[in-house]
Coordinates of C-alpha atoms in Angstrom, one line a residue:
Chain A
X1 CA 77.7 -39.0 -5.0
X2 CA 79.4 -37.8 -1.8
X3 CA 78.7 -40.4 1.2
X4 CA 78.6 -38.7 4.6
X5 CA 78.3 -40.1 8.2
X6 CA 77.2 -38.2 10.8
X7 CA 78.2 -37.8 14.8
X8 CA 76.1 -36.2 17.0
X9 CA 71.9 -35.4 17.2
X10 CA 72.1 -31.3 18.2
X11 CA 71.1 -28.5 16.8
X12 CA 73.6 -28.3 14.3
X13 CA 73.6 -31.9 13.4
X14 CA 69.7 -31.7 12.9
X15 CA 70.4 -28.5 10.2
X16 CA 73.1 -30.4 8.6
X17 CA 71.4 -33.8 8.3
X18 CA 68.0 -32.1 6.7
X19 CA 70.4 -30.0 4.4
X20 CA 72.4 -32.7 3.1
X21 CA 68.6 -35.2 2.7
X22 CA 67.3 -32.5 0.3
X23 CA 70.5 -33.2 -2.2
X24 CA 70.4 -35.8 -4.6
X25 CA 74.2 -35.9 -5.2
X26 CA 74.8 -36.5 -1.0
X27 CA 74.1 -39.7 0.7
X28 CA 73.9 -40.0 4.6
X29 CA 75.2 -43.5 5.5
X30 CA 74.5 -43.4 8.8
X31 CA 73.9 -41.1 11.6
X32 CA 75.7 -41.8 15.2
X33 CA 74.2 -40.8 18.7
X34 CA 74.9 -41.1 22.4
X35 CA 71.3 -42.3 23.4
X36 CA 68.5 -43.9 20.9
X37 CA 65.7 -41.0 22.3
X38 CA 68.0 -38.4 20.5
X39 CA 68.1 -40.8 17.2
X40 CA 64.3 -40.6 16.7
X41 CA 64.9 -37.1 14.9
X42 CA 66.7 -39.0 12.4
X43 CA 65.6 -43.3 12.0
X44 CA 62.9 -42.4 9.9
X45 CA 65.2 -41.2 7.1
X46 CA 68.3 -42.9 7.8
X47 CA 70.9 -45.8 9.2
X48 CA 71.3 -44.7 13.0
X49 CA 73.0 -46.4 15.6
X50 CA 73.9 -45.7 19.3
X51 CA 77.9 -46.2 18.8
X52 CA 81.1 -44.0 19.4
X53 CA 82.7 -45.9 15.9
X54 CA 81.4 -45.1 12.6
X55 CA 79.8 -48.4 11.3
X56 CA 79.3 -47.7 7.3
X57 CA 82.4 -46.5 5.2
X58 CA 81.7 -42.5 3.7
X59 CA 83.8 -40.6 2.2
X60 CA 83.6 -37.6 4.4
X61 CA 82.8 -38.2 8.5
X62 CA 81.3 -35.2 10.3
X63 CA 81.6 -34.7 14.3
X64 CA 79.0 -32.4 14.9
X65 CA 79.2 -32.4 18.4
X66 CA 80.5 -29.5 21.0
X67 CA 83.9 -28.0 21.1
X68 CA 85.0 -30.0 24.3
X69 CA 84.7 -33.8 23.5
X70 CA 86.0 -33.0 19.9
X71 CA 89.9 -34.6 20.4
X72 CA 88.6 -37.3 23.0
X73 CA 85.6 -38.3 20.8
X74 CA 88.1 -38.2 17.3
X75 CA 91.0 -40.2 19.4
X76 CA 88.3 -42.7 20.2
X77 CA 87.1 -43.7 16.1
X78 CA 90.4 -45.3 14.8
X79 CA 91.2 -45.7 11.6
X80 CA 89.2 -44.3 9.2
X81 CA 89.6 -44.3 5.3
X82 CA 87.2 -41.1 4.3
X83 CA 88.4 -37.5 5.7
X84 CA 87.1 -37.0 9.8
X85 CA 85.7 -33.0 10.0
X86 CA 84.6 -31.2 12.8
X87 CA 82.0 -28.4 12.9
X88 CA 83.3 -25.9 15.1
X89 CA 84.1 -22.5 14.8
X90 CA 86.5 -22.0 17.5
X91 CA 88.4 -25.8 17.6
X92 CA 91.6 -25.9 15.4
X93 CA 92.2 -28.3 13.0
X94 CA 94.7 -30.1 15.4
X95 CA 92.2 -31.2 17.6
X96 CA 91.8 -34.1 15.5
X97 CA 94.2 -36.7 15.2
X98 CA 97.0 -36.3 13.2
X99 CA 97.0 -40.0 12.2
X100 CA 94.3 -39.7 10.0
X101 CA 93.1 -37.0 7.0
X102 CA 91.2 -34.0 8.9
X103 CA 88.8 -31.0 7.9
X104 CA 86.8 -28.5 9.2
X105 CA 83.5 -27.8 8.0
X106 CA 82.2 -25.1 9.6
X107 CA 78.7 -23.3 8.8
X108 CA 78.6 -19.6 10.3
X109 CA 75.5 -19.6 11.5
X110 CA 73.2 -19.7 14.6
X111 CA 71.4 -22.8 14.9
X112 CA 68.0 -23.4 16.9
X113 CA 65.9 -25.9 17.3
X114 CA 62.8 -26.0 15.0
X115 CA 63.9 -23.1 13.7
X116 CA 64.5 -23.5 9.7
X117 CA 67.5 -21.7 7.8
X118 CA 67.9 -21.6 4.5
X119 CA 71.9 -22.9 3.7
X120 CA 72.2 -21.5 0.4
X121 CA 72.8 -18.4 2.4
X122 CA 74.8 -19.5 5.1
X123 CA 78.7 -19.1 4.5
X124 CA 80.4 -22.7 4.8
X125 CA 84.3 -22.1 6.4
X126 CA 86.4 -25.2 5.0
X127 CA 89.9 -26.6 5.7
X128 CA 91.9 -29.5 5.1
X129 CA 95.5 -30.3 4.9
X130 CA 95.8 -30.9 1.0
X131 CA 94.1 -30.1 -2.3
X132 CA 92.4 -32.9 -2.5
X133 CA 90.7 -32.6 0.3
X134 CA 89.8 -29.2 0.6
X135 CA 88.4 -29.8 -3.1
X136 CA 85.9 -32.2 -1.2
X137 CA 85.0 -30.8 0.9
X138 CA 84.5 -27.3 -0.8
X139 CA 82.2 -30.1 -3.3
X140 CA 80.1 -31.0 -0.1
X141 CA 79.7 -27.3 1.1
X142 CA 78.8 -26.2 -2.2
X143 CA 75.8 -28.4 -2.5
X144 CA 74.3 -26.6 0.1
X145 CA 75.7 -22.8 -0.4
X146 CA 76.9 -20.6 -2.2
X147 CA 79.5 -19.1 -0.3
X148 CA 82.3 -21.1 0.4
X149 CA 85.4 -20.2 1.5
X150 CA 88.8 -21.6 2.3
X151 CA 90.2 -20.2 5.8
X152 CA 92.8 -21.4 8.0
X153 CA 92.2 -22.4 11.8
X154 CA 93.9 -18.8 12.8
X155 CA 91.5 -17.1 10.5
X156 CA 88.1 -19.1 11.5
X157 CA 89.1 -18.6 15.3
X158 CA 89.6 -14.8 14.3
X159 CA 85.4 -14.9 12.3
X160 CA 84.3 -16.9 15.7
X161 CA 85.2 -14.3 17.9
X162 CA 83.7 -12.0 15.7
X163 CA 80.7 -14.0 15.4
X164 CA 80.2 -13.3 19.6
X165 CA 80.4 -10.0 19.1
X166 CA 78.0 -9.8 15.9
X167 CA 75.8 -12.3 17.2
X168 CA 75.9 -13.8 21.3
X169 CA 76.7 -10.0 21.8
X170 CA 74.0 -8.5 20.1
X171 CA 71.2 -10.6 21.2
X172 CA 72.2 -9.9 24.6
X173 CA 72.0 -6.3 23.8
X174 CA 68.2 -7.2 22.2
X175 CA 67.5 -9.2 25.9
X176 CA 68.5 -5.7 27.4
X177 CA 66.5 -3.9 25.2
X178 CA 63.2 -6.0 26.1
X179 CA 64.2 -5.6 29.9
X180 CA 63.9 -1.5 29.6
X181 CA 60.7 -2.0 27.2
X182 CA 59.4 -4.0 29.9
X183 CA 60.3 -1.4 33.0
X184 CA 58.7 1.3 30.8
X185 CA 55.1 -0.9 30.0
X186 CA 55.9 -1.0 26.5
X187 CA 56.4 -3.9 24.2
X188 CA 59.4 -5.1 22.7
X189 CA 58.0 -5.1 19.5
X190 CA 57.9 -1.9 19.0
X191 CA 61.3 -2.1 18.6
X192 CA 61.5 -4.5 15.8
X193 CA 61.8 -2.1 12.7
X194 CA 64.6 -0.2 14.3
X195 CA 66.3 -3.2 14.6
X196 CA 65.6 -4.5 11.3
X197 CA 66.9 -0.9 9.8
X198 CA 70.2 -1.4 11.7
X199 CA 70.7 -4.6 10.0
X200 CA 69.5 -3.7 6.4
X201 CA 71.8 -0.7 6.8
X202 CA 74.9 -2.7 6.7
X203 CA 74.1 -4.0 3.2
X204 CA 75.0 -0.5 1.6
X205 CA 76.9 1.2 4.5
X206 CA 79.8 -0.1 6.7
X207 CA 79.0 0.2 10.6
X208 CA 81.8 2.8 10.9
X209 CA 79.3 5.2 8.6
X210 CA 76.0 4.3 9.9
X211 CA 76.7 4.9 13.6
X212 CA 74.2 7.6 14.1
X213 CA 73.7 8.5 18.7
X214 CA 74.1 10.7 21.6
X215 CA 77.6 8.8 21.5
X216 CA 78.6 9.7 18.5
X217 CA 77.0 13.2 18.6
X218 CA 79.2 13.9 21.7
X219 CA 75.3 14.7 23.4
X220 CA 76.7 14.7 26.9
X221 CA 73.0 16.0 28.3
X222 CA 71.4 13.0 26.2
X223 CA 73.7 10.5 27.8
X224 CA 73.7 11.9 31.3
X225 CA 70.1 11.6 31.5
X226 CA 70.4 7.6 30.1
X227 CA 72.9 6.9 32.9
X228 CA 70.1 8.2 35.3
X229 CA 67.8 6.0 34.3
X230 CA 70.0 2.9 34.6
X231 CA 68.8 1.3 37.3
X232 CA 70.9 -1.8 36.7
X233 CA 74.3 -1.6 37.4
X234 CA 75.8 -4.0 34.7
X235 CA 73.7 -2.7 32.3
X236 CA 74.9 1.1 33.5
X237 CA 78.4 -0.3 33.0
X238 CA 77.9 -1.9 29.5
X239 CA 76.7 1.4 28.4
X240 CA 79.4 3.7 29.4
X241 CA 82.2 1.1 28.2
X242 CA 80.4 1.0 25.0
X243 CA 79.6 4.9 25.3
X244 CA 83.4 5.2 25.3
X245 CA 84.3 2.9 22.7
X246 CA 82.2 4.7 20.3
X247 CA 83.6 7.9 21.4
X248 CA 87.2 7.0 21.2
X249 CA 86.3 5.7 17.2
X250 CA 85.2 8.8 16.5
X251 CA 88.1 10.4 18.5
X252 CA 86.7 11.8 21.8
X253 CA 86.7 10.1 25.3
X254 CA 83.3 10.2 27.6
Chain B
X1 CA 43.7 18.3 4.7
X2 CA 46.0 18.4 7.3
X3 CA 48.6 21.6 7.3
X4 CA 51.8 21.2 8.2
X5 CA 54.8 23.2 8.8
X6 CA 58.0 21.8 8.9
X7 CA 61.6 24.0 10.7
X8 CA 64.5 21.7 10.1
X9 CA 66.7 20.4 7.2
X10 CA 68.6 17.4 8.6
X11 CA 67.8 13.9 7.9
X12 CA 64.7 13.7 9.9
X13 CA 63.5 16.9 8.2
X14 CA 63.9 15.6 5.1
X15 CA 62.2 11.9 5.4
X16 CA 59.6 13.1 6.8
X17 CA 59.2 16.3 4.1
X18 CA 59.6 13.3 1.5
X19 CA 57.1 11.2 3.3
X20 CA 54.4 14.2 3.3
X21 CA 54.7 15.1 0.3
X22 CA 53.4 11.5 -1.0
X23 CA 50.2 12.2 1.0
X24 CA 47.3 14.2 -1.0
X25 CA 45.9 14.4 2.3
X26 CA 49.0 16.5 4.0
X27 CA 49.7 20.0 2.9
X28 CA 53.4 21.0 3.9
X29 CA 52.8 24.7 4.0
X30 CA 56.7 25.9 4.8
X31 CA 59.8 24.7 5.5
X32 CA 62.5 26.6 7.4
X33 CA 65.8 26.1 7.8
X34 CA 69.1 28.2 8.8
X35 CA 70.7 28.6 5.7
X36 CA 70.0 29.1 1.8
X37 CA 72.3 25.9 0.8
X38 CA 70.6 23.6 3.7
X39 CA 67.1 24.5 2.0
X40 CA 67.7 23.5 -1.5
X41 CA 66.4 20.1 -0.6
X42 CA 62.9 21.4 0.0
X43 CA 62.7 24.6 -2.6
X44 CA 61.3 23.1 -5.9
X45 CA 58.1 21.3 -4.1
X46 CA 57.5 23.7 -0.8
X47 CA 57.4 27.4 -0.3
X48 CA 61.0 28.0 2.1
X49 CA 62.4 30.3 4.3
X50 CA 65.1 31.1 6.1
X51 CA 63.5 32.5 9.2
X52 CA 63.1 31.8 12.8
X53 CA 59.5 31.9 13.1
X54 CA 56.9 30.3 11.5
X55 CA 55.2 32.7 8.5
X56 CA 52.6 30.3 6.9
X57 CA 49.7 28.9 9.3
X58 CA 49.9 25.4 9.8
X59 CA 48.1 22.5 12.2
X60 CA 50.9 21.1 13.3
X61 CA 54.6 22.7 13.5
X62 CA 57.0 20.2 13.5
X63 CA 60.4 20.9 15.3
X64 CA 62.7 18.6 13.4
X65 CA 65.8 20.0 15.3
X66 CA 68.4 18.9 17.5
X67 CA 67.4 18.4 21.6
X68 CA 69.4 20.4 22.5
X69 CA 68.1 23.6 20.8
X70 CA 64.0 22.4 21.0
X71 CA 63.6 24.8 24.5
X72 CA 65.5 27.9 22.3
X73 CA 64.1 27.7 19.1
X74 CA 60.4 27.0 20.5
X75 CA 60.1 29.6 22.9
X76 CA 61.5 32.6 20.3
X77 CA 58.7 31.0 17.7
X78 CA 55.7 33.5 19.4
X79 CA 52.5 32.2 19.7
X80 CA 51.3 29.6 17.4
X81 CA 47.7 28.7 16.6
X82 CA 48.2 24.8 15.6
X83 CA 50.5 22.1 17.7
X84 CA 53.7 22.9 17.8
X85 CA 55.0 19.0 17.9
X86 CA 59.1 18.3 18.4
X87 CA 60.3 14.6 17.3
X88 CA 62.8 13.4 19.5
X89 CA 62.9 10.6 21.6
X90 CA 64.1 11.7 24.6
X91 CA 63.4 15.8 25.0
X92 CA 60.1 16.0 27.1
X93 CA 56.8 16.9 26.0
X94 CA 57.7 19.7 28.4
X95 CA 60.8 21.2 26.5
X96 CA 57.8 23.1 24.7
X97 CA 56.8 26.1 26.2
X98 CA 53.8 25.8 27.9
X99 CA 51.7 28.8 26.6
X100 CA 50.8 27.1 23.7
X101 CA 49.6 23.7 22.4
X102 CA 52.3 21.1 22.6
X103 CA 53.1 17.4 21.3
X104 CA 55.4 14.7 20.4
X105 CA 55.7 13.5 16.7
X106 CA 58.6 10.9 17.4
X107 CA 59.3 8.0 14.9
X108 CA 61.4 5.5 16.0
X109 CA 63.6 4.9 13.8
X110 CA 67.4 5.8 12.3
X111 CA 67.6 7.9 9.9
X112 CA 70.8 8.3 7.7
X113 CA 71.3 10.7 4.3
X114 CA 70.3 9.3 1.1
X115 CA 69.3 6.1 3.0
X116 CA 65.6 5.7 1.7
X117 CA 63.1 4.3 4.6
X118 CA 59.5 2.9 4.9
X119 CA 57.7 4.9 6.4
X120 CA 54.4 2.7 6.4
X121 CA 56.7 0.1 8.9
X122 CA 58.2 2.9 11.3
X123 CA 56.5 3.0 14.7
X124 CA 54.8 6.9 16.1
X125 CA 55.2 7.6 19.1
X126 CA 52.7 10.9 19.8
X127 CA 51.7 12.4 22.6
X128 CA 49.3 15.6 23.9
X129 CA 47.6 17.4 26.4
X130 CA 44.2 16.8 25.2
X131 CA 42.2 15.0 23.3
X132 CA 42.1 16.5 20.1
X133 CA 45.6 17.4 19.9
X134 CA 46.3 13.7 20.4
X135 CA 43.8 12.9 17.8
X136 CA 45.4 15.3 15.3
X137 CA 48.8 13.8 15.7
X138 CA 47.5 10.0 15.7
X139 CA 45.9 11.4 12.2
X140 CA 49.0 12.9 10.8
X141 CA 50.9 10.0 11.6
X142 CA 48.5 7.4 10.8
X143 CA 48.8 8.8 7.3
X144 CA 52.5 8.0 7.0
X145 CA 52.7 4.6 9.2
X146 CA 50.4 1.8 10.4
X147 CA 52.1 1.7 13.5
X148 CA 51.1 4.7 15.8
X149 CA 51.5 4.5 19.1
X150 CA 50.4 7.3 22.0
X151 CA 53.2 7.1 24.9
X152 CA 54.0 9.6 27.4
X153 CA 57.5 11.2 27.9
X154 CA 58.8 8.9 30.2
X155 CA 57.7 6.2 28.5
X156 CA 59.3 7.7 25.2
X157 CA 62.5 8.4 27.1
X158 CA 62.5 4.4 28.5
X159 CA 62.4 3.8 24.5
X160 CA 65.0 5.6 23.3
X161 CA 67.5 4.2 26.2
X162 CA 66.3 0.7 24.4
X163 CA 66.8 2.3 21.4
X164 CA 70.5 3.0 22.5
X165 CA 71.5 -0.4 23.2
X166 CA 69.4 -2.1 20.1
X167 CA 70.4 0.0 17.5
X168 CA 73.5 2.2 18.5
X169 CA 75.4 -0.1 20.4
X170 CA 74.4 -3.1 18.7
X171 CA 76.3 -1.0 15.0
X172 CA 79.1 -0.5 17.2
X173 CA 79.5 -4.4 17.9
X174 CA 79.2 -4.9 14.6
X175 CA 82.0 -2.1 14.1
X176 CA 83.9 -4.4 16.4
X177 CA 83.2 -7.7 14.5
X178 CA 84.5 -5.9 11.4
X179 CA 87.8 -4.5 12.9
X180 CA 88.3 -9.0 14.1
X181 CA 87.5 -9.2 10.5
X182 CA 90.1 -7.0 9.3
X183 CA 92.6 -8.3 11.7
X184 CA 92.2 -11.8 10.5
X185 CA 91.8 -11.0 6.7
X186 CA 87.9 -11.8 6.2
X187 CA 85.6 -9.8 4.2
X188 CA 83.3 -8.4 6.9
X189 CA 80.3 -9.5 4.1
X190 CA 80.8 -13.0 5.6
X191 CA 79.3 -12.8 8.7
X192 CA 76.0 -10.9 7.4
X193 CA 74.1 -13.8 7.0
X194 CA 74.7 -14.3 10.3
X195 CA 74.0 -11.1 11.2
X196 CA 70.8 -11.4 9.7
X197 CA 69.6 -14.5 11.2
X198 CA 70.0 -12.7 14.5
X199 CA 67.6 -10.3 13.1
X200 CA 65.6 -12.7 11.9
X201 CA 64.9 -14.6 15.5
X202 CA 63.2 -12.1 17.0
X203 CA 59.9 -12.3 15.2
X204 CA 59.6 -15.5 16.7
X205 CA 62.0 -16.2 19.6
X206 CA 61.9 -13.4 22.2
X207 CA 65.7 -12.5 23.3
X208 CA 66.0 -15.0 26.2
X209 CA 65.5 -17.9 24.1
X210 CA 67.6 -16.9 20.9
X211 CA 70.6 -16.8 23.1
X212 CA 73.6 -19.1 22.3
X213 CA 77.1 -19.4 22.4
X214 CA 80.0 -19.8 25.4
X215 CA 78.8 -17.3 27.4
X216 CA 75.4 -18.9 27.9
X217 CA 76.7 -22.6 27.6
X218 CA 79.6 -21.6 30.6
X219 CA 81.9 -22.6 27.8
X220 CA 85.2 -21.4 29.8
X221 CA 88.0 -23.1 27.5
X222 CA 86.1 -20.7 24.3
X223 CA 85.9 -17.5 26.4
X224 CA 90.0 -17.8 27.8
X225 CA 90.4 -18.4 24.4
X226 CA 88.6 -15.2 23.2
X227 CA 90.1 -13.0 26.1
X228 CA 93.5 -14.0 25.0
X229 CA 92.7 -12.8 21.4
X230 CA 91.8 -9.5 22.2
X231 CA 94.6 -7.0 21.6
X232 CA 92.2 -4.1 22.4
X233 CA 91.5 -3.3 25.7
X234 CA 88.7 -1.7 25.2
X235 CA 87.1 -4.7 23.5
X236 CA 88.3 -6.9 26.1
X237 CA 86.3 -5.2 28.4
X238 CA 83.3 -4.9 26.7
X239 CA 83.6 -9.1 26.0
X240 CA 83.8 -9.4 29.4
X241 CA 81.0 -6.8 30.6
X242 CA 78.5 -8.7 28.1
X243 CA 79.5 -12.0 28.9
X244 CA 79.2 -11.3 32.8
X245 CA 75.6 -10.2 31.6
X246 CA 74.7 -12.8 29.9
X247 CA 76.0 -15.5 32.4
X248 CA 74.3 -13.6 35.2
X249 CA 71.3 -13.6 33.3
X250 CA 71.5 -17.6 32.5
X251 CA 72.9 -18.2 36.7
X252 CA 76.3 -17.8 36.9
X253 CA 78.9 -15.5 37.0
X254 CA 82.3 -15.7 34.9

């Protein structure tokens, strides 16, 4: 039995908490919040308290709480005896105190509320300063996935940024997407299996191979006539830098 | 029975020659193509040729060809007693010539060699100058999709702009995330789930609302952070381009 305690009533928190309840071999101790309205999510199920110290001892503490208050909230706990992890993908290790033993455990995924994932799926990034605990913690993550893996801070800072690209990046280019749908009276659903195809592509091929596009296909007409359209300067400007990304991969300038 | 002709032997020839030919109800009548070797494909099911004009009478002639040579190729095809029908997504109905009966067979869609598709889940887009032509195409593709949609040219061409930033610039971010990947050591395999989840959102959350991460939480320690990263300057500027976007988009500008 792994005992965990809990900072923080978000998004990811939420995900976490409901993840670790569904395992036999993981018991929440407590749950800690800034305000008792954000605790309701959780009271029915568990020990909550409105506090900025852990209360119940557990053998790992989670801070699932944003990037920012990470080292102030961590300086603030004291002394504690199980190992103190943060969730984040972009804070290094360091940004916990060096007095006590720190992890990361750091699910690569995007969370939303009411919006269910399934964590087997979900990779789990750990990291800890000895076997010990990095064994732990690889334990606790492996309860709910089945892809763990060991990464340093460098490397998980390195999968975050890429993560903006893959994800923050790409919905935005959805968003944009909708906005011409919109301008043109069609719906955005339309869209949908195109999207899905570009996804489900990357399964068997690697982006490099399944770029198909005027970009690629050096169809200067095609691409002329698309910067016509563009009403919206940002958006005109996103497509030619990414126009001539493409075409420097595949070795030609716009 | 519907006849169809078929001049083309790239990717979009052949899924939609594979697609026909699992329809009783769809005759394909010919297929021509350039060259002997591009035709082996088609010869064991369908009568081929290489020619420049249609020999077998058909409905519906389907240009599967690039936009750039639809104009050419359709006006040295003579006149034609069916629709002669182009797919692309953003030639005009107009790039036919107008002696003879025109349309637009465009699903939307990527298509890639020896990458299977659905063709049940693929959108039509048709369009006509009357009626029954319209009807005629709505029939042919209604037998290979249950998604078929009648749009005009400019509303075809508004789609495949979306198209552009959905599906071909949305591959070359994950082009990007994979070259972070390499960088950093990381299988790109890790951040599919992710990947996917972003996917996933959009048959319940509309763009808008899926959003997260620094850019919309004005998270300016994370984005330095990510700037500083960034070796290439091509990336850097795309990073910022989209995070302008999206900030501008949420209120505020980086």
């Amino acid at each position: 039995m792994i005992k965990v305690a809990l900072m923080g009533t978000g998004n990811v928190a939420r995900h976490l908490f409901d993840a670790f309840m569904e395992h036999g071999s993981i018991e929440v101790v407590q749950v800690l919040g800034r305000r008792n309205e954000s605790l309701e999510y959780f009271i029915k199920r568990a020990k909550v308290a409105v506090a900025d110290q852990f209360l119940e001892k557990a053998d790992v503490y989670i801070l699932a709480i944003s990037d920012d208050s990470i080292s102030q909230v961590a300086r603030s706990l004291g002394n504690l005896d199980g190992i103190l992890a943060h969730t984040s993908g972009s804070a290094p290790l360091e940004a916990l105190p060096k007095t006590g033993r720190r992890g990361v455990f750091y699910p690569l995924q995007t969370f939303t509320k009411d919006f269910s994932v399934d964590f087997s799926k979900i990779p789990f990034c750990v990291e800890a300063e000895n076997e010990k605990d990095t064994a732990l913690l690889v334990q606790l993550a492996s309860t709910l996935s089945d892809h763990v893996v060991e990464i340093d801070s460098d490397q998980r800072k390195g999968l975050h940024l890429a993560a903006m690209f893959t994800n923050n990046f790409v919905n935005h280019l959805y968003y944009i997407g909708q906005q011409i749908c919109k301008e043109h009276h069609l719906p955005f659903e339309i869209l949908l299996p195109l999207i899905q195809e570009t996804t489900r592509k990357l399964e068997k091929l690697s982006p490099l191979d399944a770029q198909t596009g005027p970009a690629r296909r050096r169809d200067t007409t095609t691409i002329s006539r698309h910067l016509e359209m563009l009403k919206d300067s940002d958006y005109k400007e996103i497509y030619i830098q990414l126009t001539n990304s493409i075409q420097k991969t595949y070795g030609q300038k716009l």
